[in-house]
Short mmCIF file of C-alpha atoms in Angstrom, two decimals:
data_model
loop_
_atom_site.label_atom_id
_atom_site.label_comp_id
_atom_site.label_asym_id
_atom_site.label_seq_id
_atom_site.Cartn_x
_atom_site.Cartn_y
_atom_site.Cartn_z
CA MET A 1 0.00 0.00 0.00
CA ASN A 2 1.23 3.49 -0.86
CA PHE A 3 0.19 5.60 2.11
CA LYS A 4 1.02 8.82 0.27
CA THR A 5 -1.82 8.21 -2.19
CA LEU A 6 -4.34 6.81 0.30
CA ASP A 7 -7.61 8.76 0.53
CA LEU A 8 -8.01 9.22 4.28
CA ASN A 9 -11.78 9.56 3.86
CA LEU A 10 -11.80 5.82 3.26
CA LEU A 11 -10.76 5.30 6.88
CA ARG A 12 -13.96 7.00 8.09
CA VAL A 13 -16.06 4.71 5.90
CA PHE A 14 -14.17 1.65 7.08
CA ASP A 15 -14.63 2.69 10.72
CA ALA A 16 -18.39 3.24 10.29
CA VAL A 17 -18.92 -0.11 8.55
CA MET A 18 -16.91 -1.93 11.20
CA ALA A 19 -18.99 -0.31 13.94
CA GLU A 20 -22.35 -0.93 12.26
CA ARG A 21 -21.61 -4.28 10.53
CA ASN A 22 -24.16 -3.12 7.98
CA LEU A 23 -23.64 -1.02 4.82
CA THR A 24 -27.06 0.65 4.94
CA ARG A 25 -26.69 1.78 8.55
CA ALA A 26 -23.12 2.93 7.90
CA ALA A 27 -24.32 4.95 4.91
CA THR A 28 -27.02 6.63 7.01
CA ARG A 29 -24.50 7.41 9.72
CA LEU A 30 -22.10 8.98 7.18
CA ALA A 31 -24.85 10.78 5.21
CA LEU A 32 -23.82 8.86 2.08
CA THR A 33 -25.59 6.49 -0.29
CA GLN A 34 -25.05 2.76 0.06
CA PRO A 35 -23.37 2.55 -3.40
CA ALA A 36 -20.95 5.27 -2.27
CA VAL A 37 -20.07 3.26 0.83
CA SER A 38 -19.62 0.10 -1.23
CA ASN A 39 -17.37 1.95 -3.65
CA ALA A 40 -15.29 3.38 -0.81
CA LEU A 41 -14.83 -0.07 0.69
CA ARG A 42 -13.76 -1.44 -2.69
CA ARG A 43 -11.17 1.33 -3.03
CA PHE A 44 -9.91 0.75 0.52
CA LYS A 45 -9.64 -2.97 -0.15
CA GLU A 46 -7.58 -2.26 -3.27
CA SER A 47 -5.38 0.13 -1.31
CA VAL A 48 -4.55 -2.34 1.48
CA GLY A 49 -4.48 -5.37 -0.79
CA GLU A 50 -6.50 -7.51 1.63
CA GLU A 51 -10.07 -8.76 1.92
CA LEU A 52 -11.94 -6.73 4.52
CA LEU A 53 -15.53 -8.00 4.71
CA THR A 54 -17.71 -10.92 3.71
CA ARG A 55 -21.44 -10.80 3.14
CA ALA A 56 -23.77 -12.19 5.82
CA THR A 57 -27.53 -12.60 6.13
CA HIS A 58 -28.08 -9.32 7.98
CA GLY A 59 -24.98 -7.35 7.08
CA VAL A 60 -21.25 -7.97 6.75
CA VAL A 61 -18.65 -9.91 8.71
CA PRO A 62 -15.10 -8.52 9.09
CA THR A 63 -12.14 -10.66 8.09
CA PRO A 64 -9.37 -11.30 10.64
CA PHE A 65 -7.29 -8.66 8.85
CA ALA A 66 -10.07 -6.07 9.25
CA GLU A 67 -10.54 -6.94 12.93
CA LYS A 68 -6.81 -6.45 13.51
CA LEU A 69 -6.70 -3.16 11.57
CA TRP A 70 -9.82 -1.54 13.00
CA PRO A 71 -8.56 -0.73 16.54
CA GLN A 72 -5.62 1.19 15.07
CA VAL A 73 -7.87 3.10 12.66
CA ARG A 74 -10.37 3.87 15.43
CA ALA A 75 -7.66 5.15 17.79
CA ALA A 76 -6.16 7.36 15.08
CA LEU A 77 -9.54 8.83 14.14
CA ASP A 78 -10.36 9.50 17.79
CA GLN A 79 -7.11 11.39 18.28
CA LEU A 80 -7.60 13.40 15.08
CA ARG A 81 -11.21 14.19 15.96
CA SER A 82 -10.18 15.37 19.43
CA ALA A 83 -7.44 17.60 18.01
CA LEU A 84 -9.62 19.21 15.31
CA ASP A 85 -12.94 19.37 17.16
CA PRO A 86 -12.38 19.65 20.92
CA GLY A 87 -15.88 21.07 21.40
CA ASP A 88 -18.53 19.49 23.61
CA PHE A 89 -20.03 16.19 22.54
CA ASP A 90 -23.72 16.34 21.67
CA PRO A 91 -25.18 12.81 21.91
CA GLN A 92 -28.25 13.87 19.88
CA ARG A 93 -26.09 15.21 17.07
CA ASP A 94 -22.87 13.21 17.08
CA ALA A 95 -23.06 9.53 16.12
CA VAL A 96 -20.41 7.50 17.95
CA SER A 97 -19.79 3.86 18.82
CA PHE A 98 -18.11 2.61 21.98
CA ARG A 99 -16.57 -0.78 22.71
CA LEU A 100 -16.78 -1.96 26.32
CA ALA A 101 -15.35 -5.11 27.86
CA MET A 102 -17.07 -6.56 30.91
CA ALA A 103 -18.30 -9.80 32.43
CA ASP A 104 -21.82 -11.05 31.80
CA ALA A 105 -23.08 -10.20 35.27
CA THR A 106 -21.79 -6.64 35.13
CA ALA A 107 -23.25 -6.17 31.66
CA ALA A 108 -26.63 -7.52 32.77
CA VAL A 109 -26.95 -4.80 35.40
CA LEU A 110 -25.06 -1.88 33.84
CA LEU A 111 -26.51 -2.04 30.34
CA PRO A 112 -30.24 -1.55 31.13
CA PRO A 113 -29.73 1.90 32.72
CA LEU A 114 -27.24 2.82 29.99
CA ILE A 115 -29.73 1.90 27.27
CA ASP A 116 -32.54 3.66 29.16
CA HIS A 117 -30.50 6.88 29.08
CA ILE A 118 -29.56 6.49 25.40
CA GLU A 119 -33.18 5.89 24.41
CA ALA A 120 -34.60 8.65 26.62
CA GLN A 121 -32.13 11.20 25.26
CA GLN A 122 -32.46 9.92 21.67
CA ALA A 123 -28.68 9.69 21.64
CA LEU A 124 -26.92 8.56 18.47
CA VAL A 125 -24.71 6.26 20.52
CA ASN A 126 -24.02 2.60 19.84
CA LEU A 127 -22.52 0.21 22.39
CA ARG A 128 -20.64 -2.97 21.57
CA VAL A 129 -19.93 -5.20 24.57
CA ILE A 130 -17.00 -7.58 24.32
CA PRO A 131 -16.74 -10.50 26.78
CA LEU A 132 -14.07 -10.00 29.40
CA THR A 133 -11.77 -13.01 29.33
CA THR A 134 -8.79 -11.75 31.31
CA ARG A 135 -7.93 -10.43 34.75
CA ASP A 136 -5.70 -7.83 33.14
CA PRO A 137 -7.31 -5.85 30.28
CA ARG A 138 -4.47 -3.34 29.98
CA SER A 139 -3.18 -4.66 26.65
CA LEU A 140 -6.69 -4.47 25.16
CA VAL A 141 -6.98 -0.83 26.23
CA GLU A 142 -3.46 0.06 25.13
CA ARG A 143 -3.96 -1.44 21.66
CA GLY A 144 -7.27 0.38 21.25
CA GLU A 145 -9.27 -2.83 20.92
CA ILE A 146 -11.71 -1.52 23.53
CA ASP A 147 -12.56 1.94 24.81
CA VAL A 148 -13.34 1.01 28.42
CA ALA A 149 -12.88 -2.12 30.52
CA VAL A 150 -15.16 -2.57 33.53
CA GLY A 151 -14.49 -5.15 36.22
CA TYR A 152 -12.25 -6.30 39.06
CA PHE A 153 -8.56 -6.01 38.18
CA PRO A 154 -6.71 -5.82 41.53
CA GLU A 155 -3.19 -6.54 40.30
CA ALA A 156 -3.47 -4.32 37.22
CA ILE A 157 -4.95 -1.43 39.22
CA ALA A 158 -2.24 -1.77 41.87
CA GLU A 159 0.42 -1.41 39.16
CA LEU A 160 -1.33 1.64 37.70
CA VAL A 161 -1.43 3.25 41.13
CA SER A 162 2.28 2.55 41.65
CA GLN A 163 3.11 4.11 38.26
CA GLY A 164 1.15 7.25 39.06
CA ALA A 165 1.15 9.92 36.36
CA GLN A 166 3.68 7.91 34.34
CA SER A 167 1.00 5.40 33.37
CA ALA A 168 -0.77 5.83 30.02
CA LEU A 169 -3.91 4.25 31.50
CA ARG A 170 -6.51 5.81 33.75
CA HIS A 171 -9.05 4.23 36.09
CA GLN A 172 -12.03 5.14 38.24
CA ARG A 173 -13.76 3.14 40.95
CA LEU A 174 -17.43 2.56 40.20
CA ASN A 175 -18.57 0.35 43.07
CA GLU A 176 -17.42 -2.25 45.58
CA SER A 177 -18.69 -5.50 47.06
CA GLU A 178 -17.51 -8.53 49.02
CA TYR A 179 -17.28 -12.24 48.35
CA VAL A 180 -19.78 -14.62 49.96
CA CYS A 181 -20.21 -18.38 49.89
CA VAL A 182 -23.38 -19.33 47.99
CA MET A 183 -25.30 -22.61 48.22
CA ARG A 184 -28.81 -23.89 47.63
CA ALA A 185 -31.49 -23.39 50.24
CA GLY A 186 -31.63 -26.52 52.35
CA HIS A 187 -27.97 -27.38 51.83
CA PRO A 188 -26.44 -29.26 54.81
CA LEU A 189 -24.10 -26.30 55.40
CA ALA A 190 -26.84 -23.67 55.19
CA GLU A 191 -27.40 -23.70 58.97
CA GLY A 192 -24.90 -23.04 61.73
CA GLU A 193 -21.35 -21.78 61.41
CA LEU A 194 -19.57 -22.42 58.12
CA THR A 195 -16.16 -23.59 59.30
CA LEU A 196 -12.99 -23.67 57.24
CA ASP A 197 -12.88 -27.47 57.49
CA ALA A 198 -16.46 -27.82 56.22
CA PHE A 199 -15.79 -25.36 53.43
CA CYS A 200 -12.68 -27.21 52.24
CA GLN A 201 -14.32 -30.64 52.46
CA ALA A 202 -17.30 -29.57 50.32
CA HIS A 203 -17.41 -29.78 46.52
CA HIS A 204 -17.16 -26.48 44.65
CA LEU A 205 -18.04 -24.70 41.42
CA LEU A 206 -15.65 -22.09 40.00
CA VAL A 207 -16.51 -19.35 37.52
CA SER A 208 -13.51 -18.71 35.31
CA PHE A 209 -13.78 -16.79 32.05
CA SER A 210 -10.12 -17.32 31.23
CA GLY A 211 -10.20 -21.08 31.86
CA ARG A 212 -7.84 -20.87 34.82
CA PRO A 213 -8.19 -23.90 37.11
CA HIS A 214 -8.16 -21.81 40.28
CA GLY A 215 -9.34 -18.40 41.49
CA PHE A 216 -8.95 -15.81 44.23
CA VAL A 217 -10.44 -18.14 46.83
CA ASP A 218 -7.81 -20.76 46.06
CA GLN A 219 -5.11 -18.14 46.56
CA ALA A 220 -6.59 -17.26 49.94
CA LEU A 221 -6.76 -20.95 50.91
CA ALA A 222 -3.16 -21.53 49.79
CA ALA A 223 -2.04 -18.82 52.20
CA LEU A 224 -3.58 -20.97 54.96
CA ASN A 225 -2.05 -24.18 53.54
CA ARG A 226 -5.52 -25.39 52.59
CA THR A 227 -7.17 -26.52 49.34
CA ARG A 228 -10.63 -27.38 48.04
CA ARG A 229 -12.01 -29.68 45.35
CA ILE A 230 -13.43 -27.88 42.30
CA VAL A 231 -15.84 -30.30 40.63
CA LEU A 232 -17.11 -27.94 37.93
CA THR A 233 -15.71 -24.84 36.19
CA VAL A 234 -18.04 -22.65 34.10
CA ASN A 235 -17.63 -19.33 32.34
CA GLN A 236 -20.88 -17.55 33.24
CA PHE A 237 -22.30 -16.30 36.50
CA PHE A 238 -25.87 -17.10 35.45
CA THR A 239 -24.89 -20.72 34.83
CA ALA A 240 -23.20 -20.84 38.24
CA GLY A 241 -26.37 -19.68 39.99
CA ARG A 242 -28.54 -22.20 38.16
CA VAL A 243 -26.24 -25.15 38.87
CA VAL A 244 -25.69 -24.31 42.53
CA ALA A 245 -29.43 -23.84 43.08
CA ARG A 246 -29.95 -27.45 41.89
CA SER A 247 -26.97 -29.25 43.44
CA ASP A 248 -24.87 -29.52 46.59
CA LEU A 249 -21.97 -27.60 45.06
CA LEU A 250 -20.76 -24.43 46.77
CA THR A 251 -19.58 -21.39 44.88
CA VAL A 252 -18.14 -18.04 45.86
CA LEU A 253 -19.65 -14.96 44.24
CA PRO A 254 -19.63 -11.21 44.77
CA ALA A 255 -22.53 -10.53 47.17
CA SER A 256 -23.91 -7.95 44.75
CA PHE A 257 -24.30 -10.60 42.05
CA VAL A 258 -26.62 -13.02 43.85
CA VAL A 259 -29.70 -10.95 42.96
CA ALA A 260 -28.62 -10.81 39.31
CA THR A 261 -28.56 -14.63 39.02
CA GLY A 262 -32.34 -14.74 39.08
CA TYR A 263 -32.11 -17.54 41.67
CA GLN A 264 -31.86 -15.45 44.84
CA SER A 265 -34.93 -17.08 46.41
CA GLN A 266 -33.32 -20.52 45.95
CA LEU A 267 -29.89 -19.58 47.27
CA VAL A 268 -28.35 -18.95 50.67
CA GLU A 269 -25.41 -16.64 51.32
CA ARG A 270 -22.90 -17.39 54.06
CA PRO A 271 -19.87 -15.41 55.21
CA LEU A 272 -16.61 -16.98 54.10
CA PRO A 273 -14.59 -18.78 56.80
CA MET A 274 -11.36 -17.01 55.77
CA PRO A 275 -10.47 -13.37 55.07
CA MET A 276 -10.90 -12.10 51.51
CA ALA A 277 -10.20 -8.63 50.15
CA ARG A 278 -13.21 -6.54 49.08
CA ILE A 279 -13.95 -6.34 45.37
CA HIS A 280 -13.59 -2.95 43.72
CA VAL A 281 -15.29 -2.49 40.36
CA GLU A 282 -13.15 -0.22 38.18
CA ALA A 283 -13.46 1.45 34.80
CA MET A 284 -10.16 1.51 32.89
CA TRP A 285 -9.37 3.57 29.78
CA HIS A 286 -6.42 5.06 27.87
CA MET A 287 -5.24 8.60 28.55
CA ARG A 288 -5.75 9.48 24.86
CA HIS A 289 -9.48 9.49 25.66
CA ASP A 290 -9.15 11.56 28.83
CA ARG A 291 -10.29 14.85 27.33
CA VAL A 292 -12.38 13.50 24.46
CA SER A 293 -15.84 14.81 25.32
CA ALA A 294 -17.65 11.77 23.90
CA HIS A 295 -15.63 9.46 26.13
CA GLU A 296 -16.17 11.73 29.12
CA TRP A 297 -19.90 11.44 28.42
CA LEU A 298 -19.63 7.62 28.39
CA ARG A 299 -17.69 7.50 31.67
CA ASP A 300 -20.24 9.78 33.34
CA ARG A 301 -23.00 7.43 32.22
CA LEU A 302 -21.08 4.43 33.64
CA VAL A 303 -20.82 6.20 36.99
CA GLU A 304 -24.55 6.95 36.95
CA ALA A 305 -25.42 3.37 35.99
CA SER A 306 -23.30 2.07 38.88
CA GLN A 307 -25.21 3.97 41.53
CA PRO A 308 -27.48 1.89 43.79
CA ARG A 309 -31.05 1.58 42.60
CA PRO A 310 -33.99 0.08 44.51
CA GLY A 311 -33.76 -3.71 44.30
CA VAL A 312 -30.71 -3.65 42.02
CA THR A 313 -26.98 -3.75 42.72
CA ILE A 314 -24.10 -3.83 40.29
CA PRO A 315 -22.25 -7.16 40.29
CA ALA A 316 -18.63 -6.62 41.17
CA SER A 317 -17.75 -9.33 38.69
CA PRO A 318 -14.06 -9.90 38.12
CA ALA A 319 -12.51 -12.01 35.37
CA SER A 320 -13.02 -14.97 37.70
CA ALA A 321 -15.73 -15.13 40.31
CA ASP A 322 -13.42 -16.49 42.96
#
């Protein structure tokens, strides 16, 4: 590709199509005709010398090359937009898409109030939620693959704090919770004191999005020279609640998540028999978005959505439940 001859307008078209996954919607967003968008994509494809999209039933599907290229294009356009148009973001005028990474439980509680606000304000804002599959999302944020990561990242946040102003990443605490042991109502351990011996002798379920065979609870037990038997590992909090409600397995969840399982009436919460650090839900983003008004708007909405509401609490869901 000869960058000197590249029409930079093609990058805007590529970005819009990647965000919308649909040529018609991208054309509407760019105030262009669909043939004009198709022509621009053809020219961009010829410029980069790679396939970018394939047709699908309800739109288009990016190729691996396009998926790899898009974060870099998006980050560059964001920086250019901020430099040329630092004015206030108007959600009813300015169409923008955001990519957020979070666990299923956090998304289940945060997204409804976010969508309520977008719909009520008739905001031209699109959200794309990417599953959180790591305890450390810093590389995703640094590479521009996501705009904001939301979750429990204790080690990553500790490193950011130690780096201070030298860090290129920023973070903000949204909420906090604590871990509790969860079991079905009527479980033999549901009454009386839950001792460390009884806890370790029971069979357990672990929620692990990354596939790790152990979690924070196992680290806490190792510090006491104790272990537990994990019979089942799953990658969703909803699944964990359903299985535990119908078996004798124990699991450890953020206390704020039990309501979100939909099985609260069938579950019993017990204090853990060993000390565990509280869970702090954080939003993490790159400093290049610090003063971009659209991103400031998004972060303000995340803070609002994290505030306690009657009967609802935000799950402090980390990359692994325990």
